[in-house]
């Protein structure tokens, strides 16, 4: 409340009466006393046109149609009231459009009320004009006051309860007062009771989704008429609409628009759907649907039902005002363009193509991804997938094939009584039937999959727990239960019956997917063997046919994941490589090839593994990781800045900002799948990469130092004794989660290198701390302690992170190599394409690594001899040394 206090308000005779007055963002209200909940009069701030002093202690509030004179206790209070009222009035004037819409919605537009009319209220001689609007009930002396917006009071319905008393009477009960109303007839009373009950339901609804969607400015006004705070939406058109427009949308039918409440239909609003509305917004939607609306045909907040209906039919059913795509009318080209668009983040292009005739289930020509939805899923485009799923009945109709997940979402459940006995899963019409409708023998089962609640919220209805059973006949059975716990219990029971005894240890895992597949890896690439696989989160567990359990694969740490080609008619292989991307002398990393005998369950495994190996959130532990637990995105950026020609020596590195559009695009592709991104000199500017790294840490969920421990890090800067402070930092470092600890060390290691070149890049320890302090602690930069922490970490890098002599020598060797390259570059002796790489001798260990400058003309033989010379290894007559490189795509 900006202001409140005691004032004297005169009736018409100008005899002043003492009133308690409250001023908030919407209303100026006065009460009999400060203890009262309901006012005697309310004046909308939007109707105040002027506030002026009119003598000793008095001031006048001038509205559009009436003046109010108040007298304060003294001149100082009067001046404070005048200043506050003028400030709020001016703020409203500066927002002309918003003020006009709010004024028409709240003050004078009777059409916007859910219910309005005259009622008798006990305690008043005359009937009052009562208005039910949204989650409030307003009382006015008469209809004229309602038109002017000058009311008596309003009642918040989140504390209200309606109860019928007699044939025409009903009570609206609140904890502070009972309002006893009487209508003119029994039918009218029932209409009032229903309207107030709906108002209570709206007041008690959850506004969390609405607030998140309203965060985008264009979503704060109805996409069709412009009414403020619209709390309904069309989830397939991605427009936020008001209650009155929502009623007309329903008349268009679900094939055109699917209407849901932002506040009451909570289960519909999955995280993906909310993000879709946050990114899409009314503005983007109307750039397509309302690109050519003549002013004479547009509607506003006060438009009647017939006008709305006419406009919405023209807008959405006929597409009269839409922005036609250049390919409109060419079905083949529309479908081809849609397949390309869904693999990108361009939602506007997908919208235009889909609603100009492209088929949501068109044939992509790719047997692995037969529909646009499958292409979007493979590309990691979650929002594109959500948009396609919401519009699966739009466009030119469905194909009979389609992606597995789309087919499952359309599946209709039939209630059946199921039993699992003697190795047979049987399902009956009901629990009284003796003959089953069908049965599945457990020895025929090849895979079980538990569906997540979030994945099924929009399509499984009341079935919160769902699981899939795949059989050798390439059939899929889908079962739904009332809770995820019940689904998991059934899944575990079935798994116990069909998993081989040699793989029983997998049953103890909390798996999402379990089944048998063929695989080959290690030194036995000639013959594939059968194994049992269990997917638990982002970890893949493998048990071989002889019962030996292999080391689990951390899918987020994979170097590469790809589908391998195979002869026609055969199920393709899925290849996974978990080796570090460094050249090596000796042996390559671990590669595993997986093959399914049946296409249906194998595709399910492919999608599940691809999803599990990607980034799943905005915290560090949910990112794709290197072997050392550093997010791949961070590793890619640091490696590029270190390796590229002018990276570490670039003047103002990290202080200078890159291009915002390029930073946004680069961060998006890195977060989608950092494994596929190749940062190349000439294509990516060092400042864009540096800015991407900073933005990643700035937007990081829970922060690098975590919300739990960040205050303790800041507090430690106050310790005056350096030794005590370093000790405190070491304890705090040990308390961080492993990924946060590894990432912090990698970043400070990098910044330590950067400051070594401060003579060229002008970024000493202090300057880096100024940049990275607010970034890592996600503050506004006003707290100097954030910078102090970063400065201390760089200055005491060796002590805090317990860097041993070997690590420091490696660091110094790399810095020396970079400086030599810098000198060679400036003198013109360095050839284009020279780079520094890490080379290992026989095995990948810290003590076996060497940092070598590799030129474009260096041969494998020269590289081998240089390493052997450095390690003082003498070549014997029968020795044979080979050099091979392990990179992102091949093993050579």
PDB file of N, CA and C in Angstrom, residues 57 125 420 599:
ATOM      1  N   UNK A  57      -4.801  22.511   4.817  1.00  0.00           N
ATOM      2  CA  UNK A  57      -4.927  21.083   5.103  1.00  0.00           C
ATOM      3  C   UNK A  57      -5.858  20.341   4.141  1.00  0.00           C
ATOM      4  N   UNK A 125     -31.139   0.822   2.446  1.00  0.00           N
ATOM      5  CA  UNK A 125     -32.542   1.127   2.174  1.00  0.00           C
ATOM      6  C   UNK A 125     -32.900   0.819   0.727  1.00  0.00           C
ATOM      7  N   UNK A 420      -0.682 -61.751 -13.382  1.00  0.00           N
ATOM      8  CA  UNK A 420       0.621 -62.256 -13.780  1.00  0.00           C
ATOM      9  C   UNK A 420       0.841 -63.550 -13.004  1.00  0.00           C
ATOM     10  N   UNK A 599      12.603 -53.729 -34.837  1.00  0.00           N
ATOM     11  CA  UNK A 599      12.726 -52.297 -35.075  1.00  0.00           C
ATOM     12  C   UNK A 599      11.995 -51.471 -34.024  1.00  0.00           C
TER      13      UNK A 599
END
